[in-house]
Amino acid sequence: MTVSEALLSDAATRLLRHAPGTDWWPGQPWTVAISAILVQQTTWQQAARAVSRLGDAALDPDRLRELAPGELGARIRCSGFWRRKARSIADLAATWPELNTCPFPGRRQRLLEIAGIGPETADAICCYAFDDPVLVVDAMTARLTSRLTGQPVSVRSYDALQEQWSNALDAPNNRAFRLLHAAIVEHARNICTARTPRCTGCHLHAICAHGNPSRTIASH
Ligand code: SF4
């Protein structure tokens, strides 16, 4: 195990120890999947509004397929980028039967072929709608990783970031991946915030290069 891997393994253990441990993002698979698209580049509140406005179509892909394209767009307009999202959701509905029978990782690959679905959204759908063993990483994961290691990390290096954190878990399975992603997001939202991280009292302080500059990654 490299020094960086040991650091993230330690961080994952601490994050999970302090996480509430409750499941994150529960719901019917279809609702979870369209929510993953609707929340792109907007807030959860706006995505939830769009889900609510979809009514039965948010619960059943067959009902969504019955909506005229203009009607679908009109209902999700509040989530922003609604033309692109409407196309992605319509394509997702058309692919849904196939996604339900295609095992992971083929399912992930099939999702990535849908316009408007990138790695983060595909992994969110796989992990939270289909219970696949895959970790979602995002810009908050990159920010936390950068601060922990004291090295620049970008979410554009999605696959490498995902692999690093996946390897940080002793038992990489769906449950662990769900909890770790939730723990990282909660930590990044509430403690390791974008502008003013609350380093004093942070449970990662002792191992964090940003919060504890005297502790370099090499000495960990
Ligand atoms: S010590 Fe500060 S920078 Fe490091 S993880 Fe905690 S809040 Fe973020």
Short mmCIF file of C-alpha atoms and ligand atoms in Angstrom, two decimals:
data_model
loop_
_atom_site.label_atom_id
_atom_site.label_comp_id
_atom_site.label_asym_id
_atom_site.label_seq_id
_atom_site.Cartn_x
_atom_site.Cartn_y
_atom_site.Cartn_z
CA MET A 1 0.00 0.00 0.00
CA THR A 2 1.40 3.41 -0.98
CA VAL A 3 1.51 6.35 1.42
CA SER A 4 -1.37 7.99 -0.42
CA GLU A 5 -3.45 4.80 -0.30
CA ALA A 6 -2.76 4.46 3.42
CA LEU A 7 -3.84 8.07 3.96
CA LEU A 8 -7.15 7.63 2.12
CA SER A 9 -7.75 4.32 3.87
CA ASP A 10 -7.29 6.06 7.23
CA ALA A 11 -9.54 8.93 6.09
CA ALA A 12 -12.26 6.52 4.91
CA THR A 13 -12.22 4.75 8.28
CA ARG A 14 -12.55 8.06 10.14
CA LEU A 15 -15.27 9.36 7.81
CA LEU A 16 -17.36 6.21 8.16
CA ARG A 17 -16.88 6.20 11.94
CA HIS A 18 -18.35 9.71 12.15
CA ALA A 19 -21.03 9.24 9.48
CA PRO A 20 -24.64 8.79 10.56
CA GLY A 21 -24.60 5.37 8.89
CA THR A 22 -28.07 5.76 7.51
CA ASP A 23 -28.76 4.91 3.91
CA TRP A 24 -28.55 7.84 1.54
CA TRP A 25 -30.75 8.47 -1.42
CA PRO A 26 -33.36 5.74 -0.87
CA GLY A 27 -36.26 5.44 -3.30
CA GLN A 28 -37.58 3.45 -6.21
CA PRO A 29 -34.86 2.69 -8.78
CA TRP A 30 -36.57 4.64 -11.57
CA THR A 31 -37.07 7.70 -9.36
CA VAL A 32 -33.46 7.54 -8.19
CA ALA A 33 -32.23 7.27 -11.78
CA ILE A 34 -34.13 10.26 -13.13
CA SER A 35 -33.19 12.25 -10.01
CA ALA A 36 -29.52 11.62 -10.84
CA ILE A 37 -30.08 13.36 -14.17
CA LEU A 38 -32.32 16.14 -12.88
CA VAL A 39 -29.85 17.17 -10.17
CA GLN A 40 -27.06 17.84 -12.68
CA GLN A 41 -25.96 21.48 -12.39
CA THR A 42 -28.74 22.42 -10.01
CA THR A 43 -29.79 21.96 -6.39
CA TRP A 44 -31.53 18.98 -4.84
CA GLN A 45 -34.50 21.26 -4.13
CA GLN A 46 -34.97 22.09 -7.80
CA ALA A 47 -34.48 18.45 -8.81
CA ALA A 48 -37.09 17.40 -6.23
CA ARG A 49 -39.51 19.98 -7.63
CA ALA A 50 -39.06 18.51 -11.10
CA VAL A 51 -39.58 14.98 -9.78
CA SER A 52 -42.75 16.13 -8.07
CA ARG A 53 -44.03 17.78 -11.25
CA LEU A 54 -43.50 14.55 -13.18
CA GLY A 55 -46.11 12.83 -11.01
CA ASP A 56 -46.68 9.19 -11.98
CA ALA A 57 -44.01 9.46 -14.67
CA ALA A 58 -41.44 9.78 -11.87
CA LEU A 59 -42.54 6.41 -10.53
CA ASP A 60 -42.93 4.41 -13.71
CA PRO A 61 -40.86 4.58 -16.93
CA ASP A 62 -43.88 3.33 -18.90
CA ARG A 63 -45.83 6.40 -17.82
CA LEU A 64 -42.92 8.63 -18.75
CA ARG A 65 -42.75 7.12 -22.22
CA GLU A 66 -46.39 8.14 -22.68
CA LEU A 67 -45.54 11.84 -22.21
CA ALA A 68 -45.11 13.95 -25.34
CA PRO A 69 -41.55 15.38 -25.58
CA GLY A 70 -42.87 18.92 -25.06
CA GLU A 71 -44.79 17.85 -21.99
CA LEU A 72 -41.73 16.15 -20.47
CA GLY A 73 -39.63 19.28 -21.00
CA ALA A 74 -42.30 21.56 -19.58
CA ARG A 75 -42.57 19.51 -16.41
CA ILE A 76 -38.82 19.48 -15.68
CA ARG A 77 -38.08 23.04 -16.79
CA CYS A 78 -37.49 24.13 -13.18
CA SER A 79 -34.38 21.92 -12.96
CA GLY A 80 -32.56 23.90 -15.67
CA PHE A 81 -30.94 22.60 -18.88
CA TRP A 82 -34.33 21.03 -19.43
CA ARG A 83 -34.00 20.28 -23.15
CA ARG A 84 -30.87 18.20 -22.62
CA LYS A 85 -32.24 16.56 -19.49
CA ALA A 86 -35.53 15.72 -21.22
CA ARG A 87 -33.61 13.98 -23.99
CA SER A 88 -31.49 12.03 -21.49
CA ILE A 89 -34.51 10.98 -19.44
CA ALA A 90 -36.44 9.92 -22.56
CA ASP A 91 -33.44 7.86 -23.71
CA LEU A 92 -33.10 6.41 -20.22
CA ALA A 93 -36.76 5.36 -20.27
CA ALA A 94 -36.27 3.69 -23.66
CA THR A 95 -33.20 1.84 -22.37
CA TRP A 96 -34.66 0.97 -18.96
CA PRO A 97 -35.76 -2.63 -19.76
CA GLU A 98 -32.29 -3.38 -21.14
CA LEU A 99 -30.59 -1.78 -18.13
CA ASN A 100 -32.57 -4.02 -15.82
CA THR A 101 -31.26 -7.17 -17.48
CA CYS A 102 -27.71 -6.05 -18.29
CA PRO A 103 -25.34 -6.90 -15.42
CA PHE A 104 -22.72 -4.46 -14.10
CA PRO A 105 -20.31 -3.24 -15.50
CA GLY A 106 -22.07 -3.60 -18.85
CA ARG A 107 -24.95 -1.61 -17.38
CA ARG A 108 -22.59 1.28 -16.61
CA GLN A 109 -21.24 1.21 -20.14
CA ARG A 110 -24.75 1.26 -21.58
CA LEU A 111 -25.61 4.29 -19.43
CA LEU A 112 -22.52 6.12 -20.64
CA GLU A 113 -23.78 5.74 -24.20
CA ILE A 114 -26.79 7.95 -23.36
CA ALA A 115 -26.16 11.60 -24.25
CA GLY A 116 -25.99 13.74 -21.11
CA ILE A 117 -24.95 10.88 -18.81
CA GLY A 118 -21.31 11.04 -17.74
CA PRO A 119 -19.36 8.86 -15.30
CA GLU A 120 -20.68 10.52 -12.14
CA THR A 121 -24.34 10.20 -13.17
CA ALA A 122 -23.85 6.67 -14.51
CA ASP A 123 -22.23 5.60 -11.25
CA ALA A 124 -24.95 7.27 -9.18
CA ILE A 125 -27.58 5.32 -11.12
CA CYS A 126 -25.62 2.05 -10.85
CA CYS A 127 -24.86 2.45 -7.13
CA TYR A 128 -28.14 3.87 -5.85
CA ALA A 129 -30.74 2.54 -8.31
CA PHE A 130 -29.26 -0.88 -9.10
CA ASP A 131 -27.15 -1.59 -5.97
CA ASP A 132 -24.05 -2.16 -8.11
CA PRO A 133 -20.63 -2.23 -6.44
CA VAL A 134 -19.34 1.13 -7.64
CA LEU A 135 -18.35 4.31 -5.83
CA VAL A 136 -19.58 7.74 -6.93
CA VAL A 137 -16.96 10.48 -6.78
CA ASP A 138 -17.53 14.15 -7.50
CA ALA A 139 -16.06 17.63 -7.18
CA MET A 140 -16.40 17.46 -3.39
CA THR A 141 -14.45 14.20 -3.31
CA ALA A 142 -11.72 15.86 -5.37
CA ARG A 143 -11.61 18.90 -3.04
CA LEU A 144 -11.33 16.74 0.05
CA THR A 145 -8.65 14.55 -1.54
CA SER A 146 -6.66 17.60 -2.55
CA ARG A 147 -6.74 19.00 0.98
CA LEU A 148 -5.91 15.67 2.61
CA THR A 149 -2.92 14.98 0.38
CA GLY A 150 -1.78 18.56 -0.13
CA GLN A 151 -1.67 17.87 -3.86
CA PRO A 152 -3.88 19.21 -6.66
CA VAL A 153 -6.65 16.74 -7.50
CA SER A 154 -9.31 17.30 -10.15
CA VAL A 155 -12.59 15.49 -10.67
CA ARG A 156 -11.63 15.50 -14.35
CA SER A 157 -9.37 12.57 -13.39
CA TYR A 158 -12.57 10.74 -12.47
CA ASP A 159 -11.38 7.16 -12.94
CA ALA A 160 -8.18 7.63 -10.92
CA LEU A 161 -10.03 9.40 -8.10
CA GLN A 162 -12.65 6.66 -8.01
CA GLU A 163 -10.00 3.93 -7.94
CA GLN A 164 -8.07 5.61 -5.12
CA TRP A 165 -11.11 5.85 -2.84
CA SER A 166 -12.45 2.43 -3.82
CA ASN A 167 -9.14 0.90 -2.79
CA ALA A 168 -9.39 2.73 0.53
CA LEU A 169 -12.13 0.36 1.70
CA ASP A 170 -11.41 -3.01 3.30
CA ALA A 171 -14.66 -4.46 1.98
CA PRO A 172 -15.54 -2.71 -1.29
CA ASN A 173 -19.20 -3.59 -1.74
CA ASN A 174 -22.36 -1.62 -2.58
CA ARG A 175 -23.25 -0.86 1.03
CA ALA A 176 -19.74 0.43 1.80
CA PHE A 177 -19.66 2.52 -1.38
CA ARG A 178 -23.05 4.07 -0.63
CA LEU A 179 -22.00 4.99 2.89
CA LEU A 180 -18.58 6.32 1.89
CA HIS A 181 -19.97 8.61 -0.82
CA ALA A 182 -22.60 9.92 1.60
CA ALA A 183 -19.96 10.43 4.31
CA ILE A 184 -17.66 12.36 1.95
CA VAL A 185 -20.49 14.58 0.71
CA GLU A 186 -21.77 15.29 4.21
CA HIS A 187 -18.24 16.09 5.39
CA ALA A 188 -17.59 18.36 2.42
CA ARG A 189 -20.89 20.18 2.85
CA ASN A 190 -20.74 20.67 6.60
CA ILE A 191 -17.09 20.69 7.66
CA CYS A 192 -14.62 20.74 4.78
CA THR A 193 -16.54 23.46 3.00
CA ALA A 194 -15.38 25.11 -0.21
CA ARG A 195 -14.37 28.51 1.11
CA THR A 196 -13.73 28.18 4.83
CA PRO A 197 -13.10 24.63 5.99
CA ARG A 198 -13.77 24.14 9.70
CA CYS A 199 -10.46 22.47 10.47
CA THR A 200 -10.62 22.94 14.24
CA GLY A 201 -12.43 19.92 15.57
CA CYS A 202 -12.46 18.13 12.19
CA HIS A 203 -12.03 14.38 12.68
CA LEU A 204 -9.57 14.30 9.76
CA HIS A 205 -7.41 17.09 11.15
CA ALA A 206 -4.62 14.84 12.43
CA ILE A 207 -4.00 13.32 9.01
CA CYS A 208 -4.81 16.28 6.77
CA ALA A 209 -2.09 18.21 4.96
CA HIS A 210 -4.24 21.35 4.64
CA GLY A 211 -5.53 21.39 8.21
CA ASN A 212 -2.24 20.34 9.71
CA PRO A 213 0.54 21.68 7.43
CA SER A 214 3.31 20.33 9.68
CA ARG A 215 2.14 16.86 8.81
CA THR A 216 3.23 16.11 5.25
CA ILE A 217 1.95 13.16 3.30
CA ALA A 218 5.45 11.69 3.29
CA SER A 219 5.55 11.56 7.08
CA HIS A 220 2.14 9.92 7.41
S1 SF4 B 1 -8.75 19.38 8.51
FE1 SF4 B 1 -9.72 21.07 7.37
S2 SF4 B 1 -9.06 20.83 5.25
FE2 SF4 B 1 -8.65 18.89 6.31
S3 SF4 B 1 -10.45 17.62 5.96
FE3 SF4 B 1 -10.77 18.68 7.89
S4 SF4 B 1 -11.89 20.55 7.36
FE4 SF4 B 1 -10.99 19.73 5.46
#
